[in-house]
Short mmCIF file of C-alpha atoms and ligand atoms in Angstrom, two decimals:
data_model
loop_
_atom_site.label_atom_id
_atom_site.label_comp_id
_atom_site.label_asym_id
_atom_site.label_seq_id
_atom_site.Cartn_x
_atom_site.Cartn_y
_atom_site.Cartn_z
CA MET R 1 -19.08 26.88 -3.74
CA THR R 2 -17.95 23.91 -2.46
CA PRO R 3 -19.31 23.31 0.88
CA PRO R 4 -15.83 22.93 2.81
CA LEU R 5 -17.13 19.46 4.67
CA GLN R 6 -17.90 17.78 1.21
CA GLN R 7 -15.05 15.64 1.26
CA PRO R 8 -14.95 14.43 5.05
CA VAL R 9 -18.71 14.61 5.30
CA ARG R 10 -18.81 12.02 2.39
CA ARG R 11 -16.61 9.39 4.00
CA SER R 12 -18.87 10.07 7.55
CA ALA R 13 -22.16 10.12 6.14
CA LEU R 14 -21.07 6.57 4.61
CA ARG R 15 -20.35 5.58 7.60
CA ARG R 16 -23.01 6.87 9.77
CA ARG R 17 -25.65 5.48 7.64
CA GLY R 18 -25.12 2.37 9.92
CA THR R 19 -25.62 4.47 13.16
CA LEU R 20 -29.22 5.41 11.77
CA VAL R 21 -30.01 1.64 11.11
CA ALA R 22 -29.49 0.93 15.01
CA ALA R 23 -28.95 3.96 15.77
CA GLY R 24 5.63 -6.21 17.72
CA ILE R 25 4.29 -4.56 21.13
CA PRO R 26 6.35 -6.20 23.80
CA ILE R 27 4.63 -8.86 25.44
CA ALA R 28 6.03 -7.18 28.74
CA VAL R 29 3.83 -4.50 27.98
CA VAL R 30 0.74 -6.92 27.43
CA ALA R 31 1.28 -7.98 30.82
CA LEU R 32 2.15 -4.61 32.15
CA LEU R 33 -1.26 -3.04 31.34
CA ALA R 34 -3.13 -6.20 31.77
CA GLY R 35 -1.38 -6.25 35.43
CA ALA R 36 -2.63 -3.05 36.29
CA ALA R 37 -6.24 -4.16 35.60
CA GLY R 38 -6.62 -6.93 38.19
CA PRO R 39 -6.40 -6.63 42.13
CA ALA R 40 -3.01 -8.17 43.47
CA ALA R 41 -4.86 -10.81 45.53
CA ALA R 42 -5.97 -12.59 41.62
CA ALA R 43 -1.96 -13.72 41.86
CA SER R 44 -2.47 -16.36 39.25
CA ALA R 45 -5.69 -15.75 37.29
CA GLY R 46 -5.28 -13.68 34.05
CA SER R 47 -7.20 -10.42 34.47
CA PRO R 48 -10.42 -9.94 32.44
CA GLY R 49 -9.27 -6.86 30.25
CA VAL R 50 -5.92 -5.20 29.41
CA ASN R 51 -6.93 -2.00 30.99
CA ASP R 52 -8.38 -0.24 27.85
CA PRO R 53 -9.99 3.11 29.23
CA TYR R 54 -12.79 3.00 26.62
CA PHE R 55 -13.39 -1.16 26.54
CA PRO R 56 -12.23 -2.55 30.00
CA LEU R 57 -13.21 -6.00 29.43
CA ALA R 58 -12.01 -6.05 25.91
CA GLY R 59 -8.87 -7.91 25.80
CA ASN R 60 -7.34 -10.39 28.42
CA GLY R 61 -4.38 -10.25 30.57
CA GLY R 62 -1.96 -13.28 31.38
CA TYR R 63 -1.19 -15.10 28.07
CA ASP R 64 -0.24 -13.83 24.54
CA VAL R 65 -2.37 -15.49 21.39
CA GLU R 66 0.16 -16.83 19.12
CA HIS R 67 -2.12 -18.28 16.65
CA TYR R 68 -5.78 -18.88 16.27
CA ASP R 69 -6.75 -21.97 13.86
CA LEU R 70 -10.51 -21.47 13.56
CA THR R 71 -13.08 -24.05 11.74
CA LEU R 72 -16.29 -22.73 10.98
CA GLY R 73 -19.72 -23.86 9.71
CA TYR R 74 -22.34 -21.28 8.55
CA ASP R 75 -25.80 -21.80 7.00
CA PRO R 76 -27.26 -18.80 5.76
CA ALA R 77 -30.74 -20.30 5.78
CA THR R 78 -30.73 -20.74 9.51
CA GLY R 79 -28.09 -18.30 10.91
CA HIS R 80 -26.42 -21.22 12.39
CA LEU R 81 -22.82 -21.23 13.31
CA ASP R 82 -20.71 -24.03 14.71
CA GLY R 83 -17.05 -23.45 15.39
CA ARG R 84 -14.06 -24.84 16.75
CA ALA R 85 -11.25 -22.56 17.72
CA VAL R 86 -7.71 -23.79 18.58
CA ILE R 87 -5.81 -20.88 20.36
CA THR R 88 -1.99 -21.46 20.62
CA ALA R 89 -1.04 -18.81 23.20
CA ARG R 90 2.03 -18.29 25.48
CA SER R 91 1.18 -17.28 29.32
CA THR R 92 2.88 -14.15 30.51
CA GLN R 93 2.13 -15.15 34.41
CA GLN R 94 1.58 -18.20 36.03
CA LEU R 95 -2.24 -19.04 35.36
CA ASN R 96 -4.81 -20.64 37.27
CA ARG R 97 -7.40 -19.47 35.52
CA PHE R 98 -7.60 -17.33 32.40
CA ASN R 99 -10.52 -15.49 30.16
CA LEU R 100 -11.28 -15.29 26.66
CA ASP R 101 -14.07 -12.58 25.22
CA LEU R 102 -16.79 -14.48 23.28
CA ASN R 103 -20.29 -12.70 23.65
CA GLY R 104 -23.37 -15.01 22.90
CA LEU R 105 -23.14 -18.78 20.97
CA LYS R 106 -23.22 -21.73 23.31
CA VAL R 107 -20.02 -23.40 24.50
CA THR R 108 -19.70 -27.10 24.45
CA SER R 109 -16.74 -27.99 25.57
CA ILE R 110 -12.82 -26.50 26.22
CA THR R 111 -9.97 -28.38 26.58
CA VAL R 112 -6.31 -27.23 27.70
CA ASP R 113 -3.31 -29.12 26.22
CA ARG R 114 -5.97 -31.91 25.88
CA ALA R 115 -7.36 -32.07 28.82
CA ALA R 116 -10.95 -31.04 29.77
CA ALA R 117 -11.27 -27.57 31.21
CA SER R 118 -14.25 -26.02 33.22
CA PHE R 119 -15.84 -23.02 32.24
CA ARG R 120 -18.43 -20.49 33.19
CA ARG R 121 -19.92 -17.77 31.32
CA ASP R 122 -20.10 -14.14 32.66
CA GLY R 123 -21.50 -11.46 29.73
CA GLN R 124 -18.43 -11.63 27.50
CA GLU R 125 -16.28 -13.14 29.44
CA LEU R 126 -15.61 -17.17 29.10
CA VAL R 127 -13.54 -17.79 32.25
CA VAL R 128 -11.64 -20.82 31.54
CA THR R 129 -10.26 -23.11 34.72
CA PRO R 130 -7.63 -25.31 32.99
CA ARG R 131 -7.17 -28.73 35.00
CA HIS R 132 -3.56 -28.30 35.53
CA THR R 133 -2.08 -24.71 36.41
CA ILE R 134 -0.10 -23.03 33.60
CA GLY R 135 3.34 -22.03 34.25
CA LYS R 136 4.65 -18.80 33.31
CA ASP R 137 5.91 -18.33 30.09
CA ARG R 138 4.62 -21.58 28.76
CA GLU R 139 3.01 -21.96 25.26
CA PHE R 140 -0.77 -23.79 26.00
CA ARG R 141 -3.18 -24.80 23.65
CA ALA R 142 -6.68 -24.28 24.42
CA THR R 143 -9.73 -25.83 22.03
CA VAL R 144 -13.14 -24.18 22.47
CA THR R 145 -15.95 -26.08 20.68
CA TYR R 146 -18.99 -23.80 20.21
CA ALA R 147 -22.11 -23.21 17.96
CA GLY R 148 -25.38 -21.35 17.86
CA ILE R 149 -26.90 -18.03 16.12
CA PRO R 150 -24.43 -15.37 16.44
CA GLN R 151 -25.69 -11.80 17.44
CA PRO R 152 -23.63 -8.62 16.47
CA VAL R 153 -22.73 -6.32 18.97
CA THR R 154 -24.20 -2.87 19.45
CA ASP R 155 -21.11 -0.68 20.30
CA PRO R 156 -21.33 2.48 22.23
CA ASP R 157 -22.23 4.57 19.05
CA GLY R 158 -24.94 2.51 18.41
CA SER R 159 -23.39 0.76 15.25
CA LEU R 160 -23.32 -3.19 14.50
CA ASP R 161 -20.48 -4.76 14.70
CA GLY R 162 -19.46 -8.49 14.58
CA TRP R 163 -21.53 -11.52 12.73
CA ILE R 164 -23.88 -9.63 10.80
CA PRO R 165 -26.65 -11.72 9.00
CA THR R 166 -26.85 -10.66 5.26
CA ASP R 167 -30.17 -11.88 3.08
CA ASP R 168 -27.42 -14.52 1.40
CA GLY R 169 -24.57 -15.15 3.78
CA ALA R 170 -22.81 -12.74 6.54
CA PHE R 171 -20.98 -9.44 6.42
CA VAL R 172 -18.02 -10.06 9.23
CA ALA R 173 -16.44 -7.14 10.65
CA GLY R 174 -15.20 -6.59 14.42
CA GLU R 175 -14.18 -2.77 15.20
CA PRO R 176 -14.19 -2.04 17.86
CA GLN R 177 -15.71 -5.03 19.56
CA GLY R 178 -17.34 -7.63 17.34
CA ALA R 179 -14.81 -10.20 16.68
CA MET R 180 -16.32 -12.09 20.14
CA THR R 181 -19.42 -12.52 18.43
CA TRP R 182 -18.06 -15.24 16.49
CA PHE R 183 -14.88 -16.94 18.20
CA PRO R 184 -13.59 -16.66 21.22
CA ALA R 185 -10.90 -14.30 21.33
CA ASN R 186 -8.27 -12.51 23.04
CA ASN R 187 -10.11 -9.60 21.66
CA HIS R 188 -8.03 -6.33 21.86
CA PRO R 189 -5.60 -5.10 19.18
CA LEU R 190 -2.40 -5.38 22.03
CA ASP R 191 -2.52 -9.30 21.15
CA LYS R 192 -2.12 -9.88 17.55
CA ALA R 193 -1.76 -13.35 16.08
CA SER R 194 -1.60 -15.33 13.21
CA TYR R 195 -4.48 -16.91 11.65
CA ASP R 196 -5.42 -19.90 10.08
CA PHE R 197 -9.54 -20.61 8.94
CA THR R 198 -11.30 -23.52 7.51
CA VAL R 199 -15.12 -22.43 6.76
CA THR R 200 -17.65 -24.65 5.42
CA VAL R 201 -20.74 -22.96 3.52
CA PRO R 202 -23.19 -23.94 1.20
CA GLN R 203 -22.05 -24.65 -2.44
CA GLY R 204 -22.52 -21.64 -4.36
CA ARG R 205 -21.63 -19.62 -1.64
CA SER R 206 -18.27 -18.19 -0.81
CA ALA R 207 -16.47 -17.63 2.37
CA VAL R 208 -13.97 -15.00 2.29
CA ALA R 209 -11.23 -14.21 4.93
CA ASN R 210 -7.96 -12.68 5.53
CA GLY R 211 -4.58 -13.47 3.77
CA VAL R 212 -4.13 -16.35 1.06
CA LEU R 213 -6.67 -18.92 -0.07
CA LEU R 214 -4.94 -22.18 0.18
CA GLY R 215 -7.68 -24.36 -1.68
CA GLN R 216 -11.57 -24.95 -1.66
CA THR R 217 -12.92 -28.13 -1.83
CA THR R 218 -16.62 -29.27 -2.80
CA THR R 219 -18.14 -32.52 -1.20
CA GLY R 220 -21.81 -33.03 -0.84
CA GLY R 221 -23.18 -29.78 -1.77
CA ARG R 222 -20.95 -27.82 0.72
CA THR R 223 -17.32 -26.13 0.03
CA THR R 224 -14.93 -25.70 2.52
CA PHE R 225 -12.66 -22.71 2.15
CA ARG R 226 -9.05 -22.51 3.80
CA TRP R 227 -7.42 -19.30 4.12
CA ARG R 228 -4.12 -18.17 6.21
CA GLN R 229 -3.42 -14.74 7.56
CA SER R 230 0.24 -15.65 8.26
CA GLU R 231 1.08 -11.80 9.42
CA PRO R 232 -0.05 -11.04 12.82
CA MET R 233 -3.47 -9.34 13.04
CA ALA R 234 -5.33 -8.17 15.51
CA ALA R 235 -9.09 -9.84 16.35
CA TYR R 236 -10.82 -6.90 14.88
CA LEU R 237 -9.59 -7.12 11.62
CA ALA R 238 -10.37 -10.70 11.18
CA THR R 239 -13.20 -11.63 8.66
CA ALA R 240 -15.09 -14.77 7.32
CA THR R 241 -17.63 -12.89 5.13
CA VAL R 242 -20.26 -15.00 3.65
CA GLY R 243 -22.27 -14.71 0.72
CA THR R 244 -22.90 -15.16 -3.20
CA PHE R 245 -19.76 -13.62 -4.78
CA LYS R 246 -18.37 -13.09 -8.07
CA VAL R 247 -14.48 -13.94 -7.52
CA GLU R 248 -11.30 -12.56 -9.49
CA GLN R 249 -8.03 -13.58 -8.43
CA PHE R 250 -4.75 -12.49 -10.03
CA THR R 251 -1.29 -11.51 -9.34
CA THR R 252 -0.41 -7.85 -9.89
CA PRO R 253 3.08 -7.22 -11.93
CA GLY R 254 4.14 -6.00 -8.70
CA GLY R 255 3.50 -9.42 -7.55
CA LEU R 256 0.84 -8.48 -5.19
CA ARG R 257 -1.89 -11.44 -4.79
CA ILE R 258 -5.00 -9.84 -5.39
CA TYR R 259 -8.67 -11.89 -4.26
CA ASN R 260 -11.65 -9.99 -4.56
CA ALA R 261 -14.93 -11.24 -4.11
CA VAL R 262 -18.06 -9.19 -5.38
CA ASP R 263 -21.64 -9.27 -4.77
CA PRO R 264 -23.22 -9.39 -8.25
CA ARG R 265 -25.64 -6.85 -7.51
CA GLU R 266 -22.68 -4.36 -6.61
CA ALA R 267 -20.35 -5.73 -9.35
CA ALA R 268 -21.34 -2.89 -12.19
CA ALA R 269 -20.74 0.06 -9.57
CA ALA R 270 -17.44 -1.92 -8.39
CA ALA R 271 -15.63 -3.16 -11.31
CA PRO R 272 -14.42 0.52 -12.51
CA VAL R 273 -13.17 1.45 -8.67
CA LEU R 274 -11.84 -2.27 -7.78
CA LYS R 275 -9.84 -1.83 -11.26
CA LYS R 276 -7.85 1.03 -9.62
CA LEU R 277 -6.78 -1.49 -6.44
CA PRO R 278 -3.48 -2.17 -7.84
CA SER R 279 -2.43 0.94 -8.65
CA VAL R 280 -3.62 2.50 -5.29
CA LEU R 281 -2.15 -0.02 -3.74
CA ASP R 282 1.23 0.66 -5.79
CA TRP R 283 0.74 4.29 -4.75
CA GLU R 284 0.53 3.59 -1.52
CA SER R 285 3.51 1.46 -1.21
CA LYS R 286 5.76 3.66 -2.89
CA LEU R 287 4.28 6.69 -0.39
CA PHE R 288 4.15 4.49 2.87
CA GLY R 289 6.72 2.01 2.12
CA PRO R 290 6.49 -2.12 0.56
CA TYR R 291 2.78 -3.37 1.52
CA PRO R 292 3.10 -5.10 4.21
CA PHE R 293 0.98 -8.20 3.84
CA ARG R 294 1.33 -11.38 1.65
CA GLY R 295 -2.56 -11.19 0.48
CA ALA R 296 -4.56 -8.06 -0.97
CA GLY R 297 -8.06 -7.51 -1.98
CA ALA R 298 -11.36 -6.49 -1.33
CA ILE R 299 -15.11 -7.88 -0.15
CA VAL R 300 -17.59 -5.63 -1.67
CA ASP R 301 -20.94 -7.34 -0.01
CA HIS R 302 -24.81 -5.92 -0.81
CA ALA R 303 -25.12 -5.16 3.19
CA PRO R 304 -26.97 -1.76 3.25
CA GLN R 305 -27.69 -2.42 6.94
CA VAL R 306 -24.17 -2.11 7.93
CA GLY R 307 -23.38 1.47 6.82
CA TYR R 308 -19.21 1.41 6.88
CA ALA R 309 -16.52 -0.66 5.19
CA LEU R 310 -14.02 -1.92 7.58
CA GLU R 311 -10.33 -2.26 6.63
CA THR R 312 -10.42 -5.96 7.67
CA GLN R 313 -6.42 -7.09 7.22
CA THR R 314 -5.35 -7.77 3.44
CA ARG R 315 -9.07 -7.75 2.44
CA PRO R 316 -11.33 -4.61 3.53
CA VAL R 317 -14.96 -5.48 3.49
CA TYR R 318 -17.35 -2.90 2.10
CA ASP R 319 -21.19 -2.83 2.66
CA ARG R 320 -21.54 -1.73 -0.88
CA ALA R 321 -19.73 -0.90 -3.82
CA PRO R 322 -16.96 1.84 -2.41
CA ASP R 323 -16.19 4.93 -4.00
CA LEU R 324 -12.77 5.95 -4.94
CA GLY R 325 -11.75 7.63 -1.97
CA THR R 326 -13.38 5.11 0.45
CA LEU R 327 -11.10 2.67 -1.07
CA VAL R 328 -7.99 4.54 -1.10
CA HIS R 329 -9.00 4.77 3.18
CA GLU R 330 -9.10 1.54 3.67
CA SER R 331 -6.18 0.34 1.77
CA ALA R 332 -4.17 3.22 3.51
CA HIS R 333 -5.35 1.24 6.74
CA GLN R 334 -2.94 -1.93 5.70
CA TRP R 335 -0.41 0.51 6.83
CA PHE R 336 -1.80 2.44 9.62
CA GLY R 337 -4.15 -0.04 11.77
CA ASP R 338 -3.37 -2.98 10.26
CA SER R 339 0.15 -3.43 10.21
CA VAL R 340 0.76 -0.36 12.77
CA SER R 341 -1.99 -1.84 15.46
CA LEU R 342 -3.31 0.55 18.22
CA THR R 343 -1.91 -0.17 21.87
CA THR R 344 -5.54 1.52 22.81
CA TRP R 345 -8.52 2.92 21.37
CA LYS R 346 -8.06 6.07 22.52
CA ASP R 347 -5.30 6.44 20.09
CA ILE R 348 -7.72 5.85 17.18
CA TRP R 349 -7.17 9.12 14.92
CA LEU R 350 -3.18 7.13 14.24
CA ASN R 351 -5.72 5.11 12.45
CA GLU R 352 -8.44 7.16 10.94
CA GLY R 353 -6.34 10.59 10.82
CA PHE R 354 -3.46 8.84 9.14
CA ALA R 355 -6.25 6.94 6.42
CA THR R 356 -7.99 10.09 5.92
CA TYR R 357 -5.10 11.83 5.09
CA ALA R 358 -4.22 9.49 2.70
CA GLU R 359 -7.55 9.96 0.64
CA TRP R 360 -6.28 13.64 0.85
CA LEU R 361 -2.90 12.96 -0.72
CA TYR R 362 -4.44 10.66 -3.41
CA ASP R 363 -6.56 13.49 -4.54
CA GLU R 364 -3.66 15.99 -4.45
CA GLN R 365 -1.14 13.53 -6.65
CA HIS R 366 -3.96 12.48 -9.32
CA GLY R 367 -5.54 15.82 -10.16
CA GLY R 368 -7.57 16.72 -7.44
CA GLN R 369 -7.75 19.24 -4.94
CA SER R 370 -4.22 20.10 -2.90
CA ALA R 371 -4.12 18.69 0.96
CA GLN R 372 -3.82 22.44 1.86
CA LYS R 373 -7.26 23.54 -0.05
CA THR R 374 -8.55 20.73 1.76
CA PHE R 375 -7.58 21.87 5.11
CA ASP R 376 -8.21 25.31 4.55
CA GLU R 377 -11.87 24.46 3.62
CA LEU R 378 -12.07 22.39 7.07
CA TYR R 379 -10.76 25.43 9.01
CA THR R 380 -13.53 27.57 7.95
CA THR R 381 -16.10 25.10 10.07
CA PRO R 382 -17.74 27.56 12.60
CA GLU R 383 -16.38 26.65 16.17
CA ASP R 384 -19.25 25.27 17.41
CA ASP R 385 -19.45 22.80 14.57
CA GLU R 386 -18.71 18.85 15.76
CA LEU R 387 -15.38 18.87 13.98
CA TRP R 388 -13.98 20.75 16.93
CA SER R 389 -16.37 18.99 19.78
CA PHE R 390 -13.00 17.08 21.02
CA PRO R 391 -9.51 16.60 20.33
CA PRO R 392 -8.42 13.41 18.00
CA GLY R 393 -6.32 12.56 20.82
CA ASP R 394 -8.92 12.26 23.65
CA PRO R 395 -12.53 11.07 22.13
CA GLY R 396 -13.79 10.47 25.62
CA SER R 397 -15.28 7.28 25.25
CA GLY R 398 -16.15 3.99 22.84
CA GLU R 399 -19.14 6.53 21.87
CA HIS R 400 -16.83 9.07 19.58
CA ILE R 401 -14.03 6.87 18.28
CA PHE R 402 -15.65 7.10 14.71
CA GLU R 403 -16.41 10.86 14.40
CA ALA R 404 -15.22 13.63 12.67
CA PRO R 405 -12.78 15.05 15.17
CA VAL R 406 -11.02 11.78 14.79
CA TYR R 407 -10.58 11.57 11.01
CA SER R 408 -10.44 14.90 9.80
CA ARG R 409 -8.91 16.79 12.53
CA GLY R 410 -6.75 13.71 12.85
CA ALA R 411 -5.99 14.52 9.14
CA MET R 412 -5.53 17.93 9.73
CA ALA R 413 -2.49 17.49 12.48
CA LEU R 414 -1.00 15.33 10.03
CA HIS R 415 -1.11 18.35 7.53
CA LYS R 416 0.02 20.93 10.19
CA LEU R 417 3.00 18.48 10.65
CA ARG R 418 3.76 18.37 6.63
CA GLN R 419 3.97 22.21 6.81
CA THR R 420 5.99 22.64 9.80
CA VAL R 421 8.69 19.69 8.50
CA GLY R 422 8.29 20.18 5.09
CA ASP R 423 7.54 17.23 2.16
CA ARG R 424 10.81 15.43 2.47
CA THR R 425 10.66 15.17 6.23
CA PHE R 426 6.96 14.48 6.32
CA PHE R 427 6.84 11.78 3.98
CA ARG R 428 10.02 9.93 5.71
CA ILE R 429 8.45 10.30 8.82
CA LEU R 430 5.17 8.72 7.49
CA ARG R 431 7.49 5.78 5.85
CA ALA R 432 9.21 5.61 8.91
CA TRP R 433 6.47 5.06 11.14
CA ALA R 434 5.09 2.19 8.91
CA THR R 435 8.44 0.67 8.88
CA ASP R 436 9.88 0.78 12.21
CA HIS R 437 6.36 -0.39 13.82
CA ARG R 438 5.70 -2.79 10.86
CA GLU R 439 3.90 -6.01 12.38
CA GLY R 440 3.51 -4.37 15.37
CA HIS R 441 2.06 -1.38 17.54
CA GLY R 442 2.64 2.20 17.85
CA THR R 443 1.45 5.03 20.13
CA THR R 444 0.74 8.74 20.15
CA ALA R 445 3.90 9.79 22.20
CA GLN R 446 6.33 7.22 19.95
CA PHE R 447 4.66 9.06 16.76
CA ILE R 448 5.47 12.35 18.15
CA HIS R 449 8.92 11.28 19.25
CA LEU R 450 9.55 9.86 15.75
CA ALA R 451 8.47 13.15 14.05
CA GLU R 452 10.88 15.04 16.65
CA ARG R 453 13.46 12.92 15.88
CA GLN R 454 13.35 12.98 11.92
CA SER R 455 12.86 16.66 11.81
CA GLY R 456 15.24 17.47 14.63
CA LYS R 457 12.40 20.15 15.59
CA HIS R 458 10.32 20.48 18.82
CA LEU R 459 7.01 19.41 18.13
CA GLY R 460 5.21 19.17 21.23
CA GLY R 461 3.47 22.55 20.99
CA LEU R 462 2.05 21.71 17.65
CA PHE R 463 0.93 18.22 18.50
CA HIS R 464 -0.73 19.61 22.01
CA THR R 465 -2.75 22.01 19.96
CA TRP R 466 -3.95 19.80 17.21
CA ILE R 467 -4.25 16.44 19.07
CA ASP R 468 -4.54 17.05 22.99
CA THR R 469 -6.52 20.52 22.71
CA ALA R 470 -10.35 20.80 22.50
CA GLY R 471 -11.87 23.37 20.73
CA LYS R 472 -10.57 25.28 17.30
CA PRO R 473 -6.99 26.28 17.39
CA SER R 474 -6.98 29.45 16.87
CA ARG R 475 -4.87 29.60 13.91
CA PRO R 476 -4.89 27.65 11.12
N1 LIG O 1 -12.81 2.02 10.57
C1 LIG O 1 -13.74 1.84 9.81
C2 LIG O 1 -13.29 2.65 8.46
O1 LIG O 1 -12.81 3.87 8.74
C3 LIG O 1 -15.05 2.32 10.12
C4 LIG O 1 -15.71 1.84 10.96
C5 LIG O 1 -15.67 0.53 11.48
C6 LIG O 1 -17.01 2.31 11.73
N2 LIG O 1 -16.26 0.12 12.22
C7 LIG O 1 -17.45 1.05 12.86
C8 LIG O 1 -17.95 3.43 11.65
C9 LIG O 1 -18.58 1.18 13.35
C10 LIG O 1 -18.81 3.36 12.85
C11 LIG O 1 -18.97 2.61 13.16
O2 LIG O 1 -13.09 2.46 7.47
ZN1 ZN O 2 -11.11 4.43 8.47
#
């Protein structure tokens, strides 16, 4: 009598609550996609987007960020943020002008290689004209000083993302667009970079970002936290969540450095789940290959207005105490989504289908129901159910990227692959995907190609049916 959609809906429902409230790719590829975005006349101006069909203004062309050094101060009482971003980038073309993405906030100054640059604002585009034209293939450094009260963005699906104020700080999660609400960025997963964060908050609050904590110091009633994310990260996966947190830090027997920050109001509910984090990461490492990053952990906030969790790199951020399925899901994203990143939001099933299938596998291998059973139950869903409303490989617009066809039908596609190639080959494919594209990017076409190479089978028909074709497939 289990309702067929029970398990997947649990995940969806968790995320959808927010909706109710408000409702190494090669540089050449970056340049290629970016080039296609702008008219040929814009010979040496960087383009305002990277040609993402769902988010045309996300990211910018003409350069590739190597490193963000962010220095932030946040006052939860007033909601005021001040920031300085030092962005080290390499040009992929000659640039007399380039864009960053920044939404809201007031920019007070910009320098490029120490010379004052002029700039103007145009919606989310921050258009920078350096004093001197930047040659092609040059490293340059842009320093942006800014301040204001950050406003989250409302995504096409009605959910909020970005810097979202809470009663004791801010829940900071940027998928797909919100990074630009708190720092100027090349805001598209095509451009990954390393990060340093220096965040100052009132004493007694914590600022929790990605990677490893380098240190913290308190003076004059304010505490500064220094974090370093040394492996490449997409801007949407950056966080600097602020709140009153109970912190625990330890190193697992396997050598992972864990830093957990938990809102005391969620601590009792979170404890039994967080206790399993080391074993979940261990289990996933056995399945998907070595954990891809230097730091790990969780941020469990009390932010009921958010309605979703996000796989922020190394340290997912939860809007409430997660259940075990959600912990497994966000942890699996560290391999699928974070280490192996999207090149276009249209491929979102490569993130969500994989993380959802990890939940099915976890259940199967921990005394719960088999993935086959989960698949079979889902397949009984009637043809007019939203599960079949669009193919996972083509959500149609940014409005649909977090819906059931991406999560559940995406996972069903992986299960079909497993049935077709057998367990040994299937798990080899998953591992090869995470290994071959580690710290880089992957596309649906590359995944299919890899699966065909590993299995020696033609899989075009299978993926066509399960990833590309609208409606309920006629056979399970
Ligand atoms: N990627 C998140 C996850 O699956 C979910 C998510 C992030 C989300 N941002 C969102 C869902 C906005 C709905 C709306 O864990
Ligand atoms: Zn997810």
